[in-house]
């Protein structure tokens, strides 16, 4: 027994060493080849001024800022669209998933149609469709719709009043000759991406929720009803806690793919991490470095999401035990 | 039974490592030798820029860059048919050249210091002098780029365009918002649907986009300003000076031929010319191919295949093409342009 464990340990150690060796070989060969061909490598370019502008950002950005800061701005832009999309898709998906279990035939059919339509059309096509619907239908910025006082909707996006630079007074958007200035704005790129990602992911979330609820044995809800709980109570206190345990792991997968799907932003002109890294790659020519950076950032994002999900699973586990 | 598994794994690891090792110097050796050995020239071209490199419905490539590629192939291989065109996006192109996937890159790449000095490649010479301009809808009543204050400007990513845009408006003290698209089609669609107040790219493309892509060409105008210098030309890998010289001098031969009136049609008569410059170029007197490691007919074959620079220009982007671009900067040096070939002697 002991020797078998030892063998197992040795096998794993050798495998790990082999993998490390392989990784080292890969990096070393790449570095040697780059050097041999006179290609500058390294991450020094991150400190150079970016030299390009970014269309929209939460953080202040100027073209004189560093490449690294440009990439951070891109990452924040990715999160700015991914986080709201996670919330919207989870809420919408849950309702649709429940709708698919509804005794009402019409509701059930509509929800099924939604799921089948949305998850069977490639996301890229959906994003392009939303984007062109948004930009084709809305009026030009000079003829923007004023849907509420000082709230403008046009091809340039949604403009609304926001707290001004001074902080004391409201910064009101003004319709200019060229476009609208002032206030806070959501661009059509952002809106189309948020909409596309949320609706697409909601279809998968709906299936996850439906499967999770169906996985709870029928006897559980029957027992709850027999104990005199109402339908709502039996759902909230008996069905949901048990369903959540099988819903959360696949739900995390959906949120992970959502974050990664957000990189399709580049197709419709939203300056996310990949878009900014693409531009950087072309200005500096540092292909290996830029691609490696994108990969590391997405890996870290995914690992963080996965850890959060493990934490959530434990929590819901306790909750299920307590109730 | 753990040990066999472990042994398998180890063996697999070693096999993988061994597979990776040969890549260490897969591309050493001379480019010309490799091209002759495989009897094929590999040209990296664009994924479709009409007039420079694009395919027709049968998949045949044509364009100014394609003709230069054909001329190079004729000079080194003597058979223009043996060419492989590899379409590359702006993101892929330099990596493909660096890694040896293509022998020469003719992909509308702008010659800049960073690219020339730090990417392990050399720009050979210029085959087209371009500059960046703007296309705007007429209804905005803009007559100068300086009026684009606060404008949203659609642009395709992966080019020098984004940086020029920023440099120019920074100097003017004007704020603009770039909307950056990965694909040309999406960028154009967004612009023509009214998302942006201007579209920017190289001027060689603007006139064409206005006449061919705009729903109503008369609703759009190209602004007079050119905000950048965009010299485009063939690029080769570093470390092979002979190949660098060959590509450069094939282009010079095309330009020189135009200056001395050698065309595809009169090539055979010109071989009998008494002009020593023509004799050297066509190999009827001195052997100009020898210093390049080529035979004496190298330039004559290139010209027979593609014609001189002026013919290539007219056929692909000039009056004989849908683009109808004026020669402008791309005229011969003695006709007010910048095309100037060093002496072939």
XYZ file of C-alpha atoms in Angstrom, chain A:
323
model
C 0.000 0.000 0.000
C 2.682 2.425 1.080
C 4.897 1.627 -1.883
C 1.965 2.070 -4.260
C 1.360 5.524 -2.859
C 5.022 6.295 -3.213
C 4.993 5.125 -6.824
C 2.012 7.296 -7.525
C 3.734 10.279 -6.005
C 6.913 9.606 -8.001
C 4.944 9.282 -11.246
C 3.256 12.615 -10.635
C 6.530 14.318 -9.743
C 8.178 13.047 -12.931
C 5.195 14.137 -14.990
C 5.274 17.599 -13.429
C 9.011 17.841 -14.079
C 8.448 16.716 -17.684
C 5.769 19.357 -18.205
C 7.995 22.045 -16.744
C 10.834 20.918 -18.998
C 8.516 21.088 -21.991
C 7.360 24.574 -21.055
C 10.937 25.698 -20.572
C 11.924 24.212 -23.951
C 9.048 26.014 -25.619
C 9.903 29.378 -24.070
C 13.622 28.941 -24.613
C 13.215 27.931 -28.265
C 10.848 30.838 -28.904
C 13.210 33.315 -27.274
C 16.208 31.900 -29.165
C 14.362 32.010 -32.493
C 13.150 35.552 -31.927
C 16.696 36.598 -31.087
C 18.176 34.766 -34.061
C 15.813 36.522 -36.461
C 16.550 39.921 -35.018
C 13.074 40.319 -33.560
C 13.021 42.453 -30.436
C 11.228 40.726 -27.616
C 10.325 41.425 -24.021
C 7.659 43.421 -22.287
C 9.452 46.776 -22.230
C 7.022 48.137 -24.808
C 4.300 48.127 -22.158
C 5.800 51.280 -20.641
C 5.943 53.199 -23.933
C 3.213 55.715 -24.798
C 0.288 54.010 -26.544
C -0.089 56.635 -29.267
C -3.645 55.656 -30.163
C -6.981 56.762 -28.779
C -9.662 54.511 -27.271
C -13.224 55.331 -28.232
C -14.862 54.828 -24.861
C -13.603 53.982 -21.415
C -14.598 54.124 -17.782
C -11.086 55.098 -16.757
C -9.504 58.287 -18.051
C -7.298 57.521 -21.036
C -5.092 59.688 -23.171
C -2.984 58.557 -26.115
C 0.122 59.712 -24.224
C -0.602 57.120 -21.503
C 1.323 53.859 -21.516
C 0.478 50.734 -23.502
C -0.036 48.929 -20.183
C -2.650 51.483 -19.143
C -4.358 51.080 -22.527
C -4.602 47.334 -21.907
C -5.985 47.950 -18.397
C -8.588 50.276 -19.927
C -9.425 47.499 -22.395
C -9.755 44.950 -19.593
C -12.050 47.273 -17.624
C -14.118 47.694 -20.794
C -14.402 43.896 -21.041
C -15.572 43.682 -17.411
C -17.875 46.669 -17.920
C -19.856 44.667 -20.447
C -19.341 41.150 -19.015
C -20.513 41.808 -15.443
C -23.883 43.393 -16.321
C -24.342 40.687 -18.962
C -23.782 37.980 -16.312
C -26.494 39.525 -14.125
C -28.990 40.108 -16.939
C -28.461 36.679 -18.525
C -28.791 34.891 -15.161
C -32.042 36.661 -14.282
C -33.544 36.336 -17.753
C -32.321 32.741 -18.102
C -33.840 31.744 -14.769
C -37.239 33.111 -15.767
C -37.115 31.371 -19.125
C -35.937 28.121 -17.532
C -38.862 28.273 -15.103
C -41.134 29.209 -17.993
C -40.161 25.999 -19.743
C -41.526 24.090 -16.738
C -44.723 26.101 -16.581
C -48.059 24.262 -16.858
C -49.142 27.031 -19.260
C -48.736 25.643 -22.803
C -48.242 29.027 -24.499
C -45.590 30.202 -22.035
C -43.823 26.847 -22.250
C -43.823 26.984 -26.063
C -42.556 30.568 -26.184
C -39.723 29.792 -23.791
C -38.757 26.695 -25.780
C -38.788 28.719 -28.997
C -36.576 31.361 -27.377
C -34.016 28.797 -26.255
C -33.901 26.980 -29.573
C -33.699 30.163 -31.660
C -31.042 31.882 -29.596
C -28.695 29.016 -28.909
C -28.717 27.678 -32.465
C -27.578 30.862 -34.189
C -23.855 31.687 -33.886
C -23.225 34.483 -31.419
C -21.135 36.497 -33.877
C -24.080 36.698 -36.283
C -26.400 37.715 -33.468
C -24.016 40.478 -32.374
C -23.707 41.831 -35.917
C -27.477 41.670 -36.348
C -28.142 43.572 -33.093
C -25.470 46.095 -33.953
C -26.853 46.855 -37.389
C -30.423 46.925 -36.115
C -29.337 49.474 -33.518
C -27.341 51.645 -35.939
C -29.766 51.366 -38.864
C -32.954 52.156 -36.987
C -31.820 55.039 -34.812
C -31.581 58.597 -36.194
C -28.241 60.359 -36.738
C -26.757 62.219 -33.777
C -27.714 65.625 -35.201
C -31.373 64.522 -35.199
C -31.222 62.549 -31.959
C -34.448 61.457 -30.280
C -34.985 63.194 -26.965
C -36.797 60.375 -25.181
C -36.837 62.248 -21.882
C -35.623 65.768 -21.112
C -31.855 65.688 -21.691
C -31.798 61.979 -22.536
C -30.860 61.464 -26.174
C -30.972 58.304 -28.257
C -29.224 58.197 -31.634
C -26.725 56.301 -33.757
C -24.089 57.731 -31.430
C -25.683 55.939 -28.486
C -27.664 56.748 -25.378
C -26.739 60.046 -23.706
C -27.993 60.980 -20.266
C -27.249 63.576 -17.601
C -24.482 62.619 -15.200
C -22.648 64.200 -12.320
C -20.273 66.718 -13.851
C -16.546 67.094 -13.363
C -17.075 69.504 -10.463
C -19.300 66.953 -8.752
C -21.693 69.662 -7.596
C -23.950 70.033 -10.597
C -25.369 67.776 -13.286
C -23.553 67.569 -16.605
C -26.272 67.761 -19.266
C -25.794 66.318 -22.740
C -26.168 68.874 -25.542
C -27.037 68.186 -29.140
C -24.189 69.605 -31.251
C -23.769 69.939 -34.994
C -21.576 66.880 -35.255
C -22.641 64.735 -32.345
C -23.883 64.958 -28.789
C -21.488 66.092 -26.100
C -21.548 66.116 -22.318
C -23.278 63.807 -19.882
C -22.703 60.083 -19.685
C -23.128 57.891 -22.717
C -23.578 54.257 -23.677
C -22.419 53.641 -27.228
C -24.338 51.466 -29.724
C -21.358 49.066 -29.666
C -21.721 48.618 -25.910
C -25.504 48.308 -26.073
C -25.412 45.765 -28.915
C -22.744 43.705 -27.162
C -24.566 43.756 -23.830
C -27.838 42.816 -25.497
C -26.336 40.102 -27.696
C -24.297 38.481 -24.921
C -27.136 38.580 -22.389
C -29.811 37.149 -24.681
C -27.515 34.428 -26.039
C -26.227 33.302 -22.648
C -29.745 33.437 -21.171
C -30.752 30.577 -23.484
C -28.038 28.356 -21.990
C -28.790 29.510 -18.440
C -32.447 28.598 -19.018
C -31.497 25.039 -19.930
C -29.181 24.786 -16.936
C -31.916 25.982 -14.575
C -34.492 23.661 -16.109
C -32.160 20.669 -15.854
C -31.283 21.536 -12.244
C -34.898 21.688 -11.168
C -35.838 18.504 -13.010
C -32.919 16.760 -11.288
C -34.628 17.089 -7.894
C -36.671 13.915 -7.371
C -40.407 14.438 -7.813
C -41.012 12.996 -4.338
C -39.385 16.030 -2.756
C -41.982 18.511 -3.965
C -44.790 16.036 -3.365
C -43.573 15.580 0.212
C -43.366 19.345 0.661
C -46.927 19.781 -0.576
C -48.081 16.918 1.654
C -46.534 18.731 4.641
C -48.845 21.618 3.884
C -46.366 24.019 2.278
C -47.746 26.221 -0.461
C -46.429 25.833 -4.043
C -44.255 28.932 -3.629
C -42.971 27.763 -0.248
C -42.182 24.290 -1.514
C -40.284 25.821 -4.434
C -38.348 28.294 -2.322
C -37.613 26.051 0.673
C -37.359 22.564 -0.788
C -36.845 22.545 -4.556
C -34.576 25.552 -5.085
C -31.895 24.800 -2.457
C -31.480 21.282 -3.844
C -31.620 22.412 -7.462
C -29.002 25.120 -6.888
C -26.374 22.523 -6.021
C -26.620 21.039 -9.490
C -27.224 24.376 -11.207
C -24.230 26.341 -9.975
C -21.353 24.356 -11.526
C -22.764 24.428 -15.102
C -23.915 28.008 -14.531
C -20.301 28.944 -13.822
C -19.378 27.459 -17.190
C -21.916 29.740 -18.837
C -20.507 32.783 -17.053
C -16.998 31.745 -18.075
C -17.987 31.437 -21.722
C -19.775 34.754 -21.504
C -16.580 36.477 -20.353
C -14.650 34.817 -23.166
C -17.391 35.508 -25.744
C -17.097 39.184 -24.834
C -13.917 39.145 -26.931
C -16.154 39.093 -30.031
C -16.538 42.796 -29.205
C -13.800 43.529 -31.708
C -16.183 42.547 -34.528
C -18.607 45.349 -33.720
C -16.134 48.021 -32.743
C -16.287 47.894 -28.949
C -12.826 48.582 -27.481
C -12.455 45.538 -25.215
C -9.192 43.939 -24.138
C -8.760 41.981 -27.370
C -9.468 45.028 -29.519
C -6.904 47.140 -27.650
C -4.375 44.283 -27.697
C -4.917 43.884 -31.460
C -4.129 47.524 -32.023
C -1.099 47.290 -29.738
C 0.087 44.191 -31.567
C -0.023 46.004 -34.849
C 1.635 49.197 -33.651
C 4.462 47.382 -31.882
C 4.617 44.117 -33.821
C 4.990 42.208 -30.538
C 2.729 39.340 -31.506
C 3.961 36.688 -29.043
C 3.869 39.080 -26.088
C 0.423 40.503 -26.853
C -1.171 37.107 -27.408
C 0.471 35.765 -24.227
C -0.905 38.715 -22.267
C -4.433 38.143 -23.561
C -4.179 34.460 -22.661
C -2.922 35.153 -19.132
C -5.609 37.755 -18.491
C -8.400 35.432 -19.632
C -6.906 32.578 -17.601
C -6.859 34.725 -14.469
C -10.411 35.937 -15.144
C -11.617 32.356 -15.583
C -9.818 31.090 -12.479
C -11.289 33.906 -10.395
C -14.770 33.054 -11.657
C -14.191 29.380 -10.923
C -13.030 30.131 -7.366
C -16.011 32.351 -6.806
C -18.229 29.514 -7.966
C -16.591 27.027 -5.565
C -17.184 29.489 -2.741
C -20.801 29.884 -3.844
C -21.256 26.111 -4.044
C -20.014 25.704 -0.483
C -22.356 28.422 0.677
C -25.391 26.964 -1.031
C -24.338 23.552 0.257
C -24.519 24.855 3.832
C -27.788 26.544 3.058
C -29.237 23.284 1.782
C -28.045 21.462 4.881
C -29.489 24.053 7.189
C -32.928 24.158 5.622
